[in-house]
Coordinates of C-alpha atoms in Angstrom, one line a residue:
M136 CA -4.9 -15.9 -10.5
V137 CA -7.1 -12.9 -10.3
P138 CA -10.8 -13.7 -9.9
E139 CA -12.6 -13.9 -13.3
E140 CA -14.8 -10.9 -12.6
V141 CA -11.8 -8.5 -12.4
A142 CA -9.2 -10.3 -14.5
N143 CA -10.1 -8.5 -17.7
K144 CA -10.4 -5.0 -16.2
P145 CA -8.1 -2.4 -17.8
A146 CA -6.5 -1.7 -14.5
V147 CA -5.3 -5.2 -14.4
V148 CA -4.3 -6.1 -18.0
D149 CA -3.9 -2.6 -19.6
P150 CA -3.1 0.0 -17.0
S151 CA -2.7 3.7 -17.9
T152 CA 1.0 4.7 -18.2
I153 CA 2.8 8.1 -17.7
T154 CA 6.2 8.9 -18.9
L155 CA 8.2 11.1 -16.5
E156 CA 10.6 13.7 -17.5
N157 CA 13.5 11.3 -17.1
G158 CA 11.9 8.8 -19.3
D159 CA 10.7 6.4 -16.6
T160 CA 7.2 5.0 -16.7
I161 CA 4.6 5.0 -14.0
A162 CA 1.6 2.7 -14.4
Y163 CA -1.8 3.1 -12.6
G164 CA -5.2 1.6 -12.7
E165 CA -8.7 2.7 -11.9
Y166 CA -11.5 0.8 -10.1
G167 CA -15.0 1.7 -8.9
D168 CA -17.1 4.5 -10.1
P169 CA -15.4 6.6 -12.8
E170 CA -17.5 9.6 -11.9
G171 CA -17.1 9.1 -8.1
N172 CA -15.1 11.0 -5.5
P173 CA -11.4 10.1 -5.9
I174 CA -9.3 8.0 -3.5
V175 CA -5.7 7.1 -4.3
L176 CA -4.8 3.7 -2.8
F177 CA -1.2 3.0 -1.9
H178 CA -0.3 -0.7 -2.1
G179 CA 2.0 -2.4 0.5
T180 CA 5.6 -3.4 0.2
P181 CA 5.7 -5.4 -2.0
G182 CA 2.5 -4.7 -3.8
S183 CA 1.0 -3.3 -7.0
R184 CA -2.0 -1.6 -8.6
L185 CA -3.8 -5.0 -8.5
L186 CA -4.6 -4.4 -4.8
G187 CA -7.4 -2.1 -6.0
A188 CA -9.2 -5.1 -7.4
L189 CA -10.2 -6.1 -3.9
F190 CA -12.4 -3.1 -3.6
D191 CA -13.7 -2.6 -7.2
D192 CA -17.4 -3.4 -6.3
I193 CA -17.2 -1.7 -2.9
A194 CA -15.9 1.5 -4.5
A195 CA -18.5 1.4 -7.3
T196 CA -21.3 1.0 -4.8
A197 CA -20.0 3.8 -2.6
G198 CA -19.5 6.2 -5.5
V199 CA -15.7 6.2 -5.2
R200 CA -13.2 6.5 -8.1
L201 CA -10.4 4.4 -6.8
L202 CA -6.9 4.9 -8.4
T203 CA -3.9 2.8 -7.5
F204 CA -0.5 3.1 -9.0
D205 CA 2.6 0.9 -9.1
R206 CA 5.3 2.7 -7.2
P207 CA 8.7 2.7 -8.9
G208 CA 10.2 -0.8 -9.1
F209 CA 6.9 -2.6 -8.7
G210 CA 4.5 -4.0 -11.3
Q211 CA 4.7 -2.1 -14.6
S212 CA 6.5 1.0 -13.2
D213 CA 10.2 1.4 -13.8
P214 CA 12.6 1.2 -10.9
C215 CA 14.1 4.3 -9.3
P216 CA 16.7 3.1 -6.8
T217 CA 17.6 6.6 -5.6
R218 CA 14.1 7.7 -4.7
S219 CA 13.3 8.7 -1.1
I220 CA 10.1 8.6 0.8
T221 CA 9.7 12.4 0.3
D222 CA 9.5 11.9 -3.5
A223 CA 6.1 10.2 -3.1
G224 CA 4.2 13.4 -3.7
R225 CA 5.8 13.9 -7.1
Y226 CA 4.5 10.5 -8.3
V227 CA 1.0 11.1 -6.8
T228 CA 0.6 14.5 -8.3
T229 CA 1.7 13.2 -11.7
V230 CA -1.0 10.5 -11.5
L231 CA -3.6 13.1 -10.4
D232 CA -2.7 15.4 -13.2
D233 CA -3.0 12.6 -15.8
A234 CA -6.4 11.6 -14.4
E235 CA -7.5 15.2 -14.3
I236 CA -8.1 15.2 -10.5
E237 CA -7.5 18.3 -8.4
T238 CA -8.0 17.0 -4.9
T239 CA -8.2 13.5 -3.5
A240 CA -8.3 11.4 -0.4
L241 CA -5.4 9.0 0.2
L242 CA -5.7 5.4 1.5
A243 CA -2.6 3.5 2.3
F244 CA -2.1 -0.1 3.3
S245 CA 0.9 -1.5 5.2
G246 CA 4.2 -0.3 3.5
G247 CA 2.3 2.4 1.6
S248 CA 1.8 4.4 4.8
Q249 CA 5.0 6.5 4.6
H250 CA 4.3 7.5 1.0
A251 CA 0.8 8.7 1.8
I252 CA 2.0 10.7 4.9
A253 CA 4.8 12.2 2.8
T254 CA 2.4 13.2 0.1
A255 CA 0.2 14.9 2.7
A256 CA 3.2 16.8 4.0
T257 CA 4.5 18.0 0.6
D258 CA 1.3 18.4 -1.4
D259 CA -1.4 19.2 1.2
D260 CA -3.2 21.4 -1.4
R261 CA -4.1 18.2 -3.3
V262 CA -5.0 16.0 -0.3
A263 CA -8.3 16.1 1.5
R264 CA -7.7 13.4 4.1
V265 CA -5.5 10.4 4.8
D266 CA -6.5 6.9 6.0
I267 CA -3.7 4.5 7.0
V268 CA -4.7 0.8 7.3
S269 CA -2.3 -1.6 9.0
G270 CA 0.4 0.9 8.3
A271 CA 4.1 0.6 8.6
T272 CA 5.6 3.0 11.2
P273 CA 8.8 5.0 11.4
P274 CA 11.8 3.6 13.3
A275 CA 11.1 5.9 16.2
A276 CA 7.7 4.3 16.7
S277 CA 8.9 0.7 16.3
D278 CA 10.0 -0.5 19.7
A279 CA 7.9 -3.7 19.2
T280 CA 8.7 -4.3 15.5
P281 CA 9.0 -8.0 14.9
A282 CA 12.5 -9.4 14.2
M283 CA 11.6 -10.4 10.6
Q284 CA 10.7 -6.8 9.7
R285 CA 13.9 -5.5 11.2
A286 CA 15.8 -8.2 9.3
L287 CA 14.3 -7.1 6.0
G288 CA 15.4 -3.6 6.6
M289 CA 18.9 -4.7 7.4
L290 CA 19.1 -6.9 4.2
A291 CA 17.9 -4.0 2.1
T292 CA 20.5 -1.7 3.6
H293 CA 23.5 -3.9 3.7
T294 CA 23.0 -6.9 1.3
P295 CA 20.4 -5.9 -1.3
T296 CA 21.4 -8.7 -3.7
V297 CA 20.4 -11.2 -1.0
L298 CA 17.0 -9.5 -0.5
R299 CA 16.3 -9.5 -4.2
G300 CA 17.1 -13.2 -4.4
L301 CA 14.9 -13.9 -1.4
F302 CA 11.9 -12.3 -3.1
R303 CA 12.7 -13.9 -6.4
G304 CA 12.5 -17.3 -4.6
Q305 CA 9.3 -16.3 -2.8
A306 CA 7.7 -15.4 -6.2
W307 CA 8.8 -18.8 -7.6
M308 CA 7.1 -20.6 -4.7
A309 CA 4.0 -18.4 -4.7
N310 CA 3.4 -19.0 -8.4
R311 CA 3.3 -22.7 -7.8
R312 CA 1.3 -22.8 -4.6
D313 CA -2.2 -21.9 -3.6
P314 CA -3.0 -18.3 -2.4
S315 CA -2.6 -19.3 1.3
F316 CA 1.2 -19.2 0.8
V317 CA 1.0 -15.4 0.3
V318 CA -1.9 -14.7 2.6
S319 CA -0.2 -16.4 5.5
Q320 CA 2.4 -13.6 5.5
Y321 CA -0.3 -11.1 6.4
R322 CA -2.0 -13.1 9.1
G323 CA -1.3 -14.3 12.6
A324 CA -0.6 -17.9 13.5
D325 CA -4.2 -18.7 14.4
P326 CA -6.5 -16.1 12.7
D327 CA -10.0 -15.9 14.0
T328 CA -11.7 -15.1 10.7
P329 CA -11.1 -16.9 7.4
I330 CA -10.2 -14.9 4.3
D331 CA -12.5 -15.2 1.4
E332 CA -11.1 -17.2 -1.5
Q333 CA -11.5 -14.3 -4.0
V334 CA -9.7 -12.0 -1.6
A335 CA -6.9 -14.5 -1.3
A336 CA -6.6 -14.9 -5.1
V337 CA -6.2 -11.1 -5.5
V338 CA -3.6 -10.9 -2.7
K339 CA -1.6 -13.6 -4.5
A340 CA -1.9 -11.9 -7.8
D341 CA -0.9 -8.6 -6.3
F342 CA 2.3 -10.1 -4.9
L343 CA 3.2 -11.8 -8.1
E344 CA 2.6 -8.6 -10.1
A345 CA 4.7 -6.6 -7.7
V346 CA 7.9 -8.5 -8.3
A347 CA 7.2 -9.8 -11.8
N348 CA 9.6 -7.4 -13.5
S349 CA 11.9 -6.2 -10.8
R350 CA 12.7 -6.6 -7.1
Q351 CA 14.3 -3.2 -6.8
G352 CA 11.1 -1.6 -5.4
V353 CA 11.3 -4.1 -2.5
V354 CA 15.0 -3.1 -1.8
T355 CA 14.4 0.6 -2.1
E356 CA 11.3 0.7 0.2
F357 CA 12.6 -1.7 3.0
R358 CA 15.8 0.4 3.1
N359 CA 13.9 3.7 3.3
T360 CA 11.4 2.4 5.8
A361 CA 14.2 1.4 8.1
T362 CA 15.7 4.9 8.2
E363 CA 14.3 8.2 9.4
W364 CA 11.5 9.3 7.2
E365 CA 12.4 12.9 7.1
I366 CA 8.8 14.0 7.4
E367 CA 7.8 16.8 9.7
F368 CA 4.8 15.2 11.4
S369 CA 4.0 18.5 13.2
A370 CA 3.5 20.2 9.9
L371 CA 0.7 17.8 8.7
D372 CA -2.4 19.8 8.1
V373 CA -4.9 17.2 6.9
P374 CA -7.2 14.8 8.8
I375 CA -5.5 11.5 9.4
V376 CA -7.2 8.3 10.6
I377 CA -5.1 5.2 11.5
W378 CA -7.0 1.9 11.2
H379 CA -5.1 -1.0 13.0
G380 CA -5.9 -4.4 14.3
D381 CA -5.0 -5.3 17.8
N382 CA -3.8 -8.8 16.6
D383 CA -1.5 -7.5 13.9
T384 CA 1.7 -9.5 14.0
N385 CA 3.3 -7.6 11.1
V386 CA 3.0 -4.1 12.7
P387 CA 2.1 -4.4 16.4
I388 CA -0.7 -2.2 17.8
E389 CA 1.8 -0.5 20.1
N390 CA 3.6 1.0 17.1
A391 CA 0.3 2.2 15.6
Q392 CA -0.6 3.9 18.9
Q393 CA 2.7 5.8 19.0
F394 CA 2.4 6.7 15.3
A395 CA -1.1 8.1 15.9
E396 CA 0.3 10.3 18.6
E397 CA 3.1 11.5 16.5
T398 CA 0.8 12.4 13.5
N399 CA -2.0 13.6 15.7
G400 CA -4.1 11.0 13.9
A401 CA -7.3 9.4 15.1
L402 CA -6.8 5.7 15.9
R403 CA -9.5 3.1 15.0
V404 CA -8.8 -0.3 16.4
T405 CA -10.2 -3.5 14.8
E406 CA -10.9 -6.0 17.5
N407 CA -9.0 -9.3 16.8
G408 CA -7.9 -7.8 13.5
D409 CA -4.7 -8.9 11.8
H410 CA -2.8 -7.2 9.1
L411 CA -5.0 -8.3 6.2
Q412 CA -8.3 -8.7 7.9
T413 CA -8.2 -5.1 9.1
L414 CA -7.8 -4.0 5.5
V415 CA -10.7 -6.0 4.4
E416 CA -13.0 -4.7 7.2
S417 CA -11.9 -1.1 7.1
V418 CA -12.0 -0.1 3.5
P419 CA -15.8 -0.4 3.0
T420 CA -16.2 2.1 5.9
I421 CA -13.6 4.4 4.4
C422 CA -15.2 4.3 1.0
E423 CA -18.7 4.9 2.4
A424 CA -17.4 8.0 4.2
W425 CA -15.7 9.5 1.2
G426 CA -18.1 8.4 -1.6
K427 CA -20.8 10.4 -3.4

């Protein structure tokens, strides 16, 4: 369950909702300083707005207004099986308009990376900078992609019913086991640094919320990630920083290095950092840089 100090926050139990022109609902939550400089946080795949609970106090101290929304098919947002990566900007600008924010920084974790990059490409007038943490990379940058990640993309493309069943089963197991069951999916076999119990509790809650109502978001995003992203990296005109651990077994550092070259991004390597530890260590620095 979510740690007690954040469990009753509106972003967790009563998120803001927006109704799109087609009638679909997008849900988002806010953390940190409501008067602070805005950052939109993109959760991973799977993931939800609850990821922001990890950084509520950090954002508040840094003077950051942290917004995070459930992408379609996750959490409390309706599925949209036909969406593409390049639709991301439409959802982000809808959230920004509802929150009365003109310009924001973007912060993406793991599978959120392509959505942040796509938003920067299509709506650069609303984006001040992009930080990618432990980010998924396009197929062209994925020579070292682990077999499991490739398998998920194949399942999403060819047997989506099997993938939905797989994540339904994972959710059933995660709900009955301690947070380490979920946390282990983001760490190496022998991590150097233990994960705080409260961080682990939020990571578990984030996963359960992500697939509570639908597994369609998982199918859509793993399918899209496995295909060409259709983003003109050369057209990107905002500062990009890629934060990546050299011990990341979900997305190997070689992929991040190539991705940084393709996007002309600055690469910041977390020594001995895995997929999750790099997120925990990087976000405070990012918030301090962008805060009031």
